[in-house]
Tab-separated table of C-alpha atoms in Angstrom:
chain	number	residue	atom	x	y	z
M	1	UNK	CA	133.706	74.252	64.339
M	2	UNK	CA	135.550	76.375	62.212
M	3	UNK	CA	136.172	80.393	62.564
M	4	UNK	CA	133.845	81.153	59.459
M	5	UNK	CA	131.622	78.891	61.089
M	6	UNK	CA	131.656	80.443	64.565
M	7	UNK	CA	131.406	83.973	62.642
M	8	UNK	CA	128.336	83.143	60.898
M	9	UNK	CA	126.550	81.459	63.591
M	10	UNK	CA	127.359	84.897	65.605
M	11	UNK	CA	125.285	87.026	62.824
M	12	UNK	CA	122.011	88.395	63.486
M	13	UNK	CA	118.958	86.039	63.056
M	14	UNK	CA	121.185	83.408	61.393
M	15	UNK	CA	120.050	80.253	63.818
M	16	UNK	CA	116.788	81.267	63.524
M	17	UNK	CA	116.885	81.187	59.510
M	18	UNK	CA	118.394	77.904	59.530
M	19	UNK	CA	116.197	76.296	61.876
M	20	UNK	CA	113.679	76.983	59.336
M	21	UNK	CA	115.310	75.900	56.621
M	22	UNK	CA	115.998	72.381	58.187
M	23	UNK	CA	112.532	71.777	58.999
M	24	UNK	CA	111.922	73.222	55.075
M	25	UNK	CA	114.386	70.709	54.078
M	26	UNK	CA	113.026	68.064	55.970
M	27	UNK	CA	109.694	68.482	55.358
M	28	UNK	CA	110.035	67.726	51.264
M	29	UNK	CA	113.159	66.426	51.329
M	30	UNK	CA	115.621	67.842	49.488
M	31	UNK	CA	116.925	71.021	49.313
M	32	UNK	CA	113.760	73.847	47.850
M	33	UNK	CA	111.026	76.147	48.496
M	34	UNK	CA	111.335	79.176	50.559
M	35	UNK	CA	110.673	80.087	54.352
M	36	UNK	CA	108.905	83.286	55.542
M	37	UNK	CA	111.192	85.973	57.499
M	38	UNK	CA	108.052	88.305	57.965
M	39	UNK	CA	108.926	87.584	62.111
M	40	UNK	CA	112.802	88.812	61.569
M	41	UNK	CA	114.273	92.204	63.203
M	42	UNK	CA	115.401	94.733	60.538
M	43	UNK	CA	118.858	93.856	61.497
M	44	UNK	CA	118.391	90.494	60.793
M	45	UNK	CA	116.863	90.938	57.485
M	46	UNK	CA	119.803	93.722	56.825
M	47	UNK	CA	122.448	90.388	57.792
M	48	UNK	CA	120.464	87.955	55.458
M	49	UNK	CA	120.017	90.381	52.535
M	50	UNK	CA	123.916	91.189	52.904
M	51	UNK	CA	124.419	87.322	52.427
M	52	UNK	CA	122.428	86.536	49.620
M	53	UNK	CA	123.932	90.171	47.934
M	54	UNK	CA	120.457	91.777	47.416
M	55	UNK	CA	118.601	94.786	48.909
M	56	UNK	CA	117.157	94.576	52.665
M	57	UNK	CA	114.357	96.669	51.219
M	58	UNK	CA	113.805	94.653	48.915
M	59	UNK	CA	114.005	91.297	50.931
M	60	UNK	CA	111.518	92.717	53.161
M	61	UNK	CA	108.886	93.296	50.385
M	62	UNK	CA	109.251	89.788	49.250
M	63	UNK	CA	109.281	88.508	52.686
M	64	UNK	CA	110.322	85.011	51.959
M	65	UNK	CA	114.118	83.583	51.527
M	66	UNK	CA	115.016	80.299	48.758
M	67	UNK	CA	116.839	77.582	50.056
M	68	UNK	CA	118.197	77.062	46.466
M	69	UNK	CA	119.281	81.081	46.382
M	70	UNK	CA	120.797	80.902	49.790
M	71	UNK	CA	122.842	77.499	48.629
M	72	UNK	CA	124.157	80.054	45.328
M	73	UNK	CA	125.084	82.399	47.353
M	74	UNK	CA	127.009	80.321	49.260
M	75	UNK	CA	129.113	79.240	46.265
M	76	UNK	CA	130.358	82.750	45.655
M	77	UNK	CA	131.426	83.034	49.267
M	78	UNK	CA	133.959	81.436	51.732
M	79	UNK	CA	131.409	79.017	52.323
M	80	UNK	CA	131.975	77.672	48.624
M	81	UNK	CA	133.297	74.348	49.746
M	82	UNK	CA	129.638	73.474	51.777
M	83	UNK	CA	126.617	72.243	50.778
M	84	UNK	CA	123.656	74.097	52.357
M	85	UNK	CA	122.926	70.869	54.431
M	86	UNK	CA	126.383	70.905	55.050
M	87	UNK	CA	126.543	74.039	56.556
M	88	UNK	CA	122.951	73.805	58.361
M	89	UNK	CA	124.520	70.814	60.378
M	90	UNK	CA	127.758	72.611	61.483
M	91	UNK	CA	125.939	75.767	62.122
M	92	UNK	CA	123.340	73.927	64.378
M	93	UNK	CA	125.405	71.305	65.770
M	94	UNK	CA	123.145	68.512	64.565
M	95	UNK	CA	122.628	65.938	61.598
M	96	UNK	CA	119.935	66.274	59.464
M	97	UNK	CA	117.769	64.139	57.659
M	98	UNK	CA	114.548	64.424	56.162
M	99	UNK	CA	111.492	63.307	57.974
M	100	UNK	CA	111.277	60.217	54.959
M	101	UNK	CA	114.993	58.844	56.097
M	102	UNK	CA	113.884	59.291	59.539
M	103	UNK	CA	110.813	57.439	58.878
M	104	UNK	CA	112.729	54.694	57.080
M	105	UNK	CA	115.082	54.227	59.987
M	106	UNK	CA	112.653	54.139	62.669
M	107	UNK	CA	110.824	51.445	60.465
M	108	UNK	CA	114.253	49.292	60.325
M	109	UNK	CA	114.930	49.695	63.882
M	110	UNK	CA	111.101	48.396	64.109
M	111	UNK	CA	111.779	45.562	62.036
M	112	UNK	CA	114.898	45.097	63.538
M	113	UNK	CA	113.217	45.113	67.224
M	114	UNK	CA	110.727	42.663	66.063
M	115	UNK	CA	112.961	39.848	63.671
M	116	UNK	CA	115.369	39.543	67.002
M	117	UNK	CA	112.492	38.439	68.774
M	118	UNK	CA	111.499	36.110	66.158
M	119	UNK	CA	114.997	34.627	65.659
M	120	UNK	CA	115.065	34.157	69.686
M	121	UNK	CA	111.521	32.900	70.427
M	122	UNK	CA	110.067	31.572	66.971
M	123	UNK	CA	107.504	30.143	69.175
M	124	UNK	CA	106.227	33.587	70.146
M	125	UNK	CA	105.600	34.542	66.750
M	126	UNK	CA	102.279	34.834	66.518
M	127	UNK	CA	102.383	37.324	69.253
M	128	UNK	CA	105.022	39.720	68.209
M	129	UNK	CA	103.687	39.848	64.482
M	130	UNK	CA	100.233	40.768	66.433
M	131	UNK	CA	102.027	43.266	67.837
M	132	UNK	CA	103.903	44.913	64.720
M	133	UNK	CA	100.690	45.018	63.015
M	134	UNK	CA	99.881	48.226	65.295
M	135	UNK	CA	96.519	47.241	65.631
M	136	UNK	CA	94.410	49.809	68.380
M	137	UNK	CA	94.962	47.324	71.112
M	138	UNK	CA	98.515	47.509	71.060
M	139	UNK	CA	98.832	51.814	71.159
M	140	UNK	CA	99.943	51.477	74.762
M	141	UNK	CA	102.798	48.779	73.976
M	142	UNK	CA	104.120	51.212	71.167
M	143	UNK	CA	104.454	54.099	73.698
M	144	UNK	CA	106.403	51.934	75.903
M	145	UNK	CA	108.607	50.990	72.803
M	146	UNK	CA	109.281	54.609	72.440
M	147	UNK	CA	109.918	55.055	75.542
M	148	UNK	CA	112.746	52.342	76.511
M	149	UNK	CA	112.780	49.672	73.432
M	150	UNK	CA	115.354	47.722	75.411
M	151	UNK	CA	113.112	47.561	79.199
M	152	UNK	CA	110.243	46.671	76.751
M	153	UNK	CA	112.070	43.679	74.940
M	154	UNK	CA	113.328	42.150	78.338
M	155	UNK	CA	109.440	42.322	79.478
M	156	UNK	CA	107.830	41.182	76.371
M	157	UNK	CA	110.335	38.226	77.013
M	158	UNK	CA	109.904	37.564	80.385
M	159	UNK	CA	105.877	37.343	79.825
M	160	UNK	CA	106.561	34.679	76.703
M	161	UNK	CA	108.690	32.432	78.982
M	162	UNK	CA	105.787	32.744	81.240
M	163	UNK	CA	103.107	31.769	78.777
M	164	UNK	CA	105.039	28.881	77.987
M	165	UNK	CA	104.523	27.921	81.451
M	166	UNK	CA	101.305	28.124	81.967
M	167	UNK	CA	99.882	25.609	85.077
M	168	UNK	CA	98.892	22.334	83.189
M	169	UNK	CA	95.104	21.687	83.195
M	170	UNK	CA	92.723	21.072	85.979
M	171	UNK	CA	95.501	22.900	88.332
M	172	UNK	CA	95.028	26.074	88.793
M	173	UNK	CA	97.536	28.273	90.509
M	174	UNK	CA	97.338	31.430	91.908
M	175	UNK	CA	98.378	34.195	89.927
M	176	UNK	CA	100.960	35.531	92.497
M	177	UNK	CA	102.853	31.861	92.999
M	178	UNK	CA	102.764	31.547	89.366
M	179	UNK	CA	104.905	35.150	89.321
M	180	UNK	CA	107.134	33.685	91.892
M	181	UNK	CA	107.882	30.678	90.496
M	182	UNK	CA	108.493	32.564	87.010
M	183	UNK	CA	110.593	35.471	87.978
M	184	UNK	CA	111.048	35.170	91.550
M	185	UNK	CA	108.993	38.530	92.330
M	186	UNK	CA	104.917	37.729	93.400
M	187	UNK	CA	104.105	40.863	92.236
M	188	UNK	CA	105.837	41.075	89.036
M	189	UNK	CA	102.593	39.819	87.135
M	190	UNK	CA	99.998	42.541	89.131
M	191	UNK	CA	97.631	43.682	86.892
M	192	UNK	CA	97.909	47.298	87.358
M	193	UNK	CA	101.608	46.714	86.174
M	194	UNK	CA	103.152	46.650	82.524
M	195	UNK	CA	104.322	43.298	83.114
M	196	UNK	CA	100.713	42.147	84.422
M	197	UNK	CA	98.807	44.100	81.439
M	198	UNK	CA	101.321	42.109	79.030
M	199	UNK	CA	100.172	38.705	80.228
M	200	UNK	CA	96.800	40.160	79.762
M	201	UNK	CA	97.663	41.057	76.026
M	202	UNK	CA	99.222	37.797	75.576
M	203	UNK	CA	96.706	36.045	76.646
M	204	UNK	CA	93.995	38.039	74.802
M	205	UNK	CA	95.920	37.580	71.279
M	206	UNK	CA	96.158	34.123	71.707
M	207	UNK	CA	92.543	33.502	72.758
M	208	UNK	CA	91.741	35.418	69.412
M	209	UNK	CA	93.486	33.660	67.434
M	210	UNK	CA	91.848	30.488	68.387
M	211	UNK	CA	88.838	31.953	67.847
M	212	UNK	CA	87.494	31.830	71.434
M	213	UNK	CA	87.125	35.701	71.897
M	214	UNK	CA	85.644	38.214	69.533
M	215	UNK	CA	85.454	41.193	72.310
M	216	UNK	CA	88.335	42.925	72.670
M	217	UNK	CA	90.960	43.534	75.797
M	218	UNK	CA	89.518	42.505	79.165
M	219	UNK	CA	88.196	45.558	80.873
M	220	UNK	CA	86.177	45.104	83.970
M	221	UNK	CA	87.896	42.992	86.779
M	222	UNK	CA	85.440	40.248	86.122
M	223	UNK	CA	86.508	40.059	82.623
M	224	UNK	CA	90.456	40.106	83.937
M	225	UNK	CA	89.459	37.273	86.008
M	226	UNK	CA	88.147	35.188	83.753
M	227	UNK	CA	90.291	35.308	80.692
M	228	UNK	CA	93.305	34.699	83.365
M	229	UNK	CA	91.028	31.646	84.695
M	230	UNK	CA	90.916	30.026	81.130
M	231	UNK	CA	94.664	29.831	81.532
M	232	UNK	CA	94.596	27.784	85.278
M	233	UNK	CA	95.359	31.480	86.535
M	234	UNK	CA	93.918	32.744	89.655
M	235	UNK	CA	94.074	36.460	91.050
M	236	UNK	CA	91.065	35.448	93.684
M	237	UNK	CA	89.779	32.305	93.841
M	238	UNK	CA	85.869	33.426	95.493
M	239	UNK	CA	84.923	35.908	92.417
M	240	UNK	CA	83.907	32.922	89.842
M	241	UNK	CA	81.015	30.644	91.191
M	242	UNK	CA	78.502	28.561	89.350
M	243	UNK	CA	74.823	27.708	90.506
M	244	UNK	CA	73.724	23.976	90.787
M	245	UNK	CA	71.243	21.527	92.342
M	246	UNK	CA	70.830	18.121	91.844
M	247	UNK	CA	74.401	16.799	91.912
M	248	UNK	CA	76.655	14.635	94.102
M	249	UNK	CA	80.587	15.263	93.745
M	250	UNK	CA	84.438	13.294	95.120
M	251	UNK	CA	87.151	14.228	95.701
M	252	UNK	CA	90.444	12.671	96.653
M	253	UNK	CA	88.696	12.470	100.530
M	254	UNK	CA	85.755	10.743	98.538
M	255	UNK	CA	82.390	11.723	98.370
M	256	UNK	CA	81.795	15.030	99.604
M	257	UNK	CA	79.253	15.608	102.447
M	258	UNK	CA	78.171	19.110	101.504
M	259	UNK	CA	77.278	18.116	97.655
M	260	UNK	CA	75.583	15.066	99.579
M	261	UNK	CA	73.507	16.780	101.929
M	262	UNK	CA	72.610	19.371	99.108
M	263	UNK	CA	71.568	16.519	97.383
M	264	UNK	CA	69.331	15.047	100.098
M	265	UNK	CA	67.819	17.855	100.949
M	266	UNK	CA	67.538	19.239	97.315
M	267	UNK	CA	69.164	22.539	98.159
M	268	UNK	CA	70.411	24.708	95.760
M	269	UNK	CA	74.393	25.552	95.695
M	270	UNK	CA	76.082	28.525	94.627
M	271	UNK	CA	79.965	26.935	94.300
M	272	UNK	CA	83.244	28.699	93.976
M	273	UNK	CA	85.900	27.825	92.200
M	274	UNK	CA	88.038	27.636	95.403
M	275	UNK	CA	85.868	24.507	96.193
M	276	UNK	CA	85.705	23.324	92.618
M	277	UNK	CA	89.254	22.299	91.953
M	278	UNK	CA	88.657	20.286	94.846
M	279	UNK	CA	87.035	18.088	93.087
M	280	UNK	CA	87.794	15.107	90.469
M	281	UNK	CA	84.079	13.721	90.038
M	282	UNK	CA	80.711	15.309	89.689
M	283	UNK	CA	77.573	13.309	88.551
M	284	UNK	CA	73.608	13.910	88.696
M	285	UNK	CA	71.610	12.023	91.378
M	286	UNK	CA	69.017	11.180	88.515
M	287	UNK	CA	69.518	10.465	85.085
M	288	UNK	CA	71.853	11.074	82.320
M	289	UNK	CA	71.467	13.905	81.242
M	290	UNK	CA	72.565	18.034	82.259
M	291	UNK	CA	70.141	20.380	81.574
M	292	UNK	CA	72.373	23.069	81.442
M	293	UNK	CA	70.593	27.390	81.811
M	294	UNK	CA	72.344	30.304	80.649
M	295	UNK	CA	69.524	32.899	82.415
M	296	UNK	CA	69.438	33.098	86.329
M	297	UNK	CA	65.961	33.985	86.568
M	298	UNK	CA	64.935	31.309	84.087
M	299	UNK	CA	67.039	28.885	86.127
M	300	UNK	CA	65.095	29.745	89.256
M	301	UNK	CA	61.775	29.003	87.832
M	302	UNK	CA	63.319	25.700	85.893
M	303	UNK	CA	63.905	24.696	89.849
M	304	UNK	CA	61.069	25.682	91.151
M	305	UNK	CA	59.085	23.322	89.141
M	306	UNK	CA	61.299	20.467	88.150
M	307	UNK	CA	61.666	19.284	91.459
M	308	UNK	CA	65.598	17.108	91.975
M	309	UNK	CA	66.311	17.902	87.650
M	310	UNK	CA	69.872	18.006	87.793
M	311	UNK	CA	70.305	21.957	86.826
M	312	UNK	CA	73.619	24.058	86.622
M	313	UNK	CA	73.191	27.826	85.893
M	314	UNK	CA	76.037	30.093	84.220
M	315	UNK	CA	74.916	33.118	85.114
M	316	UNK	CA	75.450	34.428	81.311
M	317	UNK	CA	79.223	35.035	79.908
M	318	UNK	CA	80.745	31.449	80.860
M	319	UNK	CA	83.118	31.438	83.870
M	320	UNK	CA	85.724	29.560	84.791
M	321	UNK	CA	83.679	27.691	88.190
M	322	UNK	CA	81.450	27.004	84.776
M	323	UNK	CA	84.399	25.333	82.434
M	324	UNK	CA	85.272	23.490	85.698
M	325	UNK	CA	82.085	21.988	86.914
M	326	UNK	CA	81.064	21.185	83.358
M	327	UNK	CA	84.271	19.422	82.386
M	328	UNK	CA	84.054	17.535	85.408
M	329	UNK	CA	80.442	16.883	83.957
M	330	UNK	CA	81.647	15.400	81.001
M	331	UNK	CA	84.278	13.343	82.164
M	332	UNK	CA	82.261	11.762	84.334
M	333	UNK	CA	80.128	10.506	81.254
M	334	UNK	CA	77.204	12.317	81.251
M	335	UNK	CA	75.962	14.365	78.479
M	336	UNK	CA	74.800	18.421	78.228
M	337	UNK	CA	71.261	20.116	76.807
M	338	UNK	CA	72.119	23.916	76.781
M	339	UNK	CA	69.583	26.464	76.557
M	340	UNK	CA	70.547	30.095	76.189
M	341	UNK	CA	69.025	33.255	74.755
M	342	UNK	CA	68.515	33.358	71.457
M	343	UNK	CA	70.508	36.442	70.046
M	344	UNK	CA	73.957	37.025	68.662
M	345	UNK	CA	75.785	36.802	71.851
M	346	UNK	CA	73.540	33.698	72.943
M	347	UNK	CA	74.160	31.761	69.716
M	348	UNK	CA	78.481	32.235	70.369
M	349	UNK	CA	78.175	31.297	73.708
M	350	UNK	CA	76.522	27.769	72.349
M	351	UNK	CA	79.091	27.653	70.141
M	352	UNK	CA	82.037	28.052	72.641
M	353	UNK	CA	80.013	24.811	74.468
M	354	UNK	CA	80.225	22.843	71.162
M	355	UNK	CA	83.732	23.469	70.298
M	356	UNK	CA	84.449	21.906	73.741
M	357	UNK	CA	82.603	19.343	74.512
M	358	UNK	CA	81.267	18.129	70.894
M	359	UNK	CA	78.452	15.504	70.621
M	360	UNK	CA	78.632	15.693	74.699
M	361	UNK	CA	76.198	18.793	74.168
M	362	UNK	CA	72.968	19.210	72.385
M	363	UNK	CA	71.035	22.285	71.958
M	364	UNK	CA	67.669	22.894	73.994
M	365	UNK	CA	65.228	24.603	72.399
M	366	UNK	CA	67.949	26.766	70.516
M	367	UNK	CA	66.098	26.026	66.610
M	368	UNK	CA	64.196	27.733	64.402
M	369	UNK	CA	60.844	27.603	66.125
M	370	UNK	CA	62.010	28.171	69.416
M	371	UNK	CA	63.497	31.860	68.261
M	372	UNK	CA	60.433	32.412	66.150
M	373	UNK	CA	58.133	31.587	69.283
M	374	UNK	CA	60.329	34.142	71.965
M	375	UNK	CA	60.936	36.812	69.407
M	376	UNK	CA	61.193	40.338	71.182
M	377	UNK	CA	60.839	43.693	69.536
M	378	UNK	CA	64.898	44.353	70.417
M	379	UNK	CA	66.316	45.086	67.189
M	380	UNK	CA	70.107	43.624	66.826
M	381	UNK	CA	71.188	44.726	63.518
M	382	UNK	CA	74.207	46.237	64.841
M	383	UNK	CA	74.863	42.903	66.002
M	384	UNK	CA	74.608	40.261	63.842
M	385	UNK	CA	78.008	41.016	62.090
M	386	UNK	CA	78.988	38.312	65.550
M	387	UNK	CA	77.065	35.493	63.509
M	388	UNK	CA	80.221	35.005	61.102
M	389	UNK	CA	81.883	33.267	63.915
M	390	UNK	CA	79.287	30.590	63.981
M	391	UNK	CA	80.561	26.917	62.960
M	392	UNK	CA	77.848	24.900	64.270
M	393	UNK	CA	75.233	24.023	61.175
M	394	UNK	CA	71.986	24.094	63.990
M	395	UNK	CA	72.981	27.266	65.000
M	396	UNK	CA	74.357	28.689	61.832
M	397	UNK	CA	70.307	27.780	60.729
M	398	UNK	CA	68.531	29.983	63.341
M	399	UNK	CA	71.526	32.769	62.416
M	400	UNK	CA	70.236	32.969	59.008
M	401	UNK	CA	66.107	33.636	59.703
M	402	UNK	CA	67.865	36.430	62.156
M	403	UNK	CA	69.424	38.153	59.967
M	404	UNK	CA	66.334	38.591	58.263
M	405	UNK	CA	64.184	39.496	61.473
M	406	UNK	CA	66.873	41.238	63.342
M	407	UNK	CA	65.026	40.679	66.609
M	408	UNK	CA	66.187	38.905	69.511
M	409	UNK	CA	64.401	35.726	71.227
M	410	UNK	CA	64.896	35.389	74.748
M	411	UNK	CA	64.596	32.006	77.262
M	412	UNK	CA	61.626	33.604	79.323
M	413	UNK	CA	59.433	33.097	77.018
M	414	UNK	CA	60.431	29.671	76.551
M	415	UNK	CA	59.916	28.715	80.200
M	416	UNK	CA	56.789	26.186	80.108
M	417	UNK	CA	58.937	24.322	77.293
M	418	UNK	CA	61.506	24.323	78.873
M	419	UNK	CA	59.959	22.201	82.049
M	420	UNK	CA	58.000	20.166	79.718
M	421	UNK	CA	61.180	18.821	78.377
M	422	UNK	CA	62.730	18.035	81.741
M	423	UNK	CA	59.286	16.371	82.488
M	424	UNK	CA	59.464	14.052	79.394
M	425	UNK	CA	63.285	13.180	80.503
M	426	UNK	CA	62.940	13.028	84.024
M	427	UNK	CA	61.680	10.218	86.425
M	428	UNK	CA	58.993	11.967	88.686
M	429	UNK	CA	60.916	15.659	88.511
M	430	UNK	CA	58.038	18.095	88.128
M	431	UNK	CA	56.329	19.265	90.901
M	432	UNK	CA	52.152	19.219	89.982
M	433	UNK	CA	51.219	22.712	88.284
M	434	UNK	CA	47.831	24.358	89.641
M	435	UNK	CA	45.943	25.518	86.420
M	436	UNK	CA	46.825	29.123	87.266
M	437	UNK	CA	50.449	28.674	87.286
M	438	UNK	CA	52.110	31.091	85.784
M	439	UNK	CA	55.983	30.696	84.678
């Protein structure tokens, strides 16, 4: 710093007026406008208005100082070899740009950030363009970018490698081993961490892209669970079960004596997926077909009356002990009939089912007359934007007579259908009915 410098940093109110007119000049970006002084001593004032060569009275009344009359003065001055941006940076010790260059050159170093990945892990470009795009789900990742850019890139990389490693299907591993093996820490994927709440990101994106999730970010630990289940992941292998009766199952041991004496005895089994990667082979004891229930209660009745039906309840959203035993279903040979309620959410979930497992599943009692006969008075119009989703032409029909009733139809009132069916499939399954039975 030179001594003219030094002497006019040392006059009155001078770093005050030029922190003003740096945030003037990078507020509209180039060098204009005035700033107000109405806060300055009446020395300061005096050592501004001696500057600028005009009257401190007069100053005062106006009350406001150019940037453009300040940068003349200077010209007249020893200062004549500065420009006022010039000066502003030696007087404050600091560059200067306006808030549009800044703007621009936080956008390149974006860009930058983001093309490195790219060129790296082409692979994983689905996921950092997800990213870029700012979208609300990825707020918190931004704040970490700001943050530490460099910590975030080595995470955001460790978590691709990861997903590239994924267990293979029908082995599932649990989700601390699978840290382990990746980066030699067991609790460098815990979900309460960044690195854990990145696999959950990654995982979420790439289920959305494949059209498999419209909801957003997993939030309850259920949800968590699952969405790391549809990847072979487990964080607790008890919390998914699915509810069955009428089935006998192998494994590598052979056939298994609990699914057998549930069979015998027609008991009904409530099986986690701890016990269900056990397993290679599940069949029904009778007949062909799965009569697969979305509803719990409904479920309960459907066994009540349809005595040895082969029956496996979801218990609503689809699980993973749900993926597992059906899968196992189907490639085993036997074929689905799904019944769920009829409403937005319903109608995905029977989707999801006939993206997997294709003319393996059927719908039961999910048509046209079925919704119009257990119509409810719930109104859904702030739901049926969901139906774009649908694929399937059956269920894209009942979508279309929704949108014009924008009620919901729900399995309970489909119940004595629902066991007829079974009855007309089934060899001796329904228990006799008393005329006053009531479903």
């Amino acid at each position: 710093m030179t001594d003219k410098v030094e002497m006019l940093r040392k006059e009155p109110g001078i770093l005050k007026l030029f922190t003003l007119f740096k945030d003037k000049y990078r507020s509209i970006g180039r060098v204009g406008g005035t700033v107000s002084i109405s806060g300055f001593s009446q020395a300061e004032t005096e050592s501004i208005a001696g500057f600028l060569g005009a009257s401190a009275d007069k100053l005062l009344v106006k009350g406001r100082v150019s940037l453009t009359d300040y940068e003349k003065a200077m010209k007249t001055n020893i200062f004549s070899d500065y420009t006022l941006v010039g000066l502003l940076e030696e007087v404050l010790g600091e560059s200067i740009i306006t808030r549009r260059e800044e703007s621009d050159m936080y956008q390149k170093q974006e860009n930058d950030f983001f093309q490195s990945l790219i060129n790296d892990y082409p692979g994983g470009r689905w996921w950092w363009e997800w990213i870029q795009a700012k979208s609300t789900d990825t707020r918190w990742i931004w704040s970490l970018y700001r943050e530490a850019s460099d910590s975030l890139r080595e995470e955001l990389v460790s978590v691709y490698n990861a997903y590239r490693q994924l267990p293979s299907a029908r082995q599932f591993e649990r989700l601390p081993l699978f840290s382990q093996r990746m980066t030699g820490n067991p609790h460098y994927f815990d979900i309460g961490g960044v690195s854990g709440k990145l696999l959950l990101h990654c995982l979420y994106v790439d289920q959305y892209l494949k059209g498999n999730r419209t909801e957003g970010m997993p939030k309850t630990s259920e949800e968590v669970n699952e969405l790391l289940g549809q990847y072979m992941l487990m964080r607790d292998d008890l919390w998914s079960f699915v509810t069955c009766r009428g089935f006998l199952a192998e494994s590598d041991s052979g056939a298994h004596p609990v699914w057998k004496a549930a069979a015998e005895t027609d008991s009904v089994l409530n099986v986690p997926i701890k016990e269900l990667v056990k397993l290679k082979k599940i069949w029904p004891v009778h007949g062909e077909v799965v009569w697969v229930v979305e509803n719990s209660g409904v479920c309960s009745t459907i066994l009540d009356y349809a005595a040895a039906a082969p029956v496996v309840c979801t218990h609503g959203q689809f699980r993973t002990a749900s993926w597992v035993m059906l899968d196992l279903i189907v490639q085993s040979g036997f074929t689905l009939r799904y019944s769920g309620d009829l409403d937005p959410e319903g109608l995905l979930m029977a989707q999801r089912l006939k993206d997997r497992y294709q003319d393996r599943v059927s719908f039961w009692r999910m048509d046209k007359s079925s919704y119009i006969s257990s119509i409810s008075e719930e109104d859904i119009s702030g739901r049926l934007s969901k139906l774009a989703a649908l694929t399937s032409p059956e269920l894209k029909e009942i979508a279309e007579i929704m949108k014009i009733r924008k009620k919901a139809g729900y399995q309970e009132a489909l119940i004595a259908e629902l066991v007829q069916d079974i009855e007309g499939q089934g060899d001796g399954y329904i228990v006799p009915l008393s005329p006053s039975s009531q479903f």
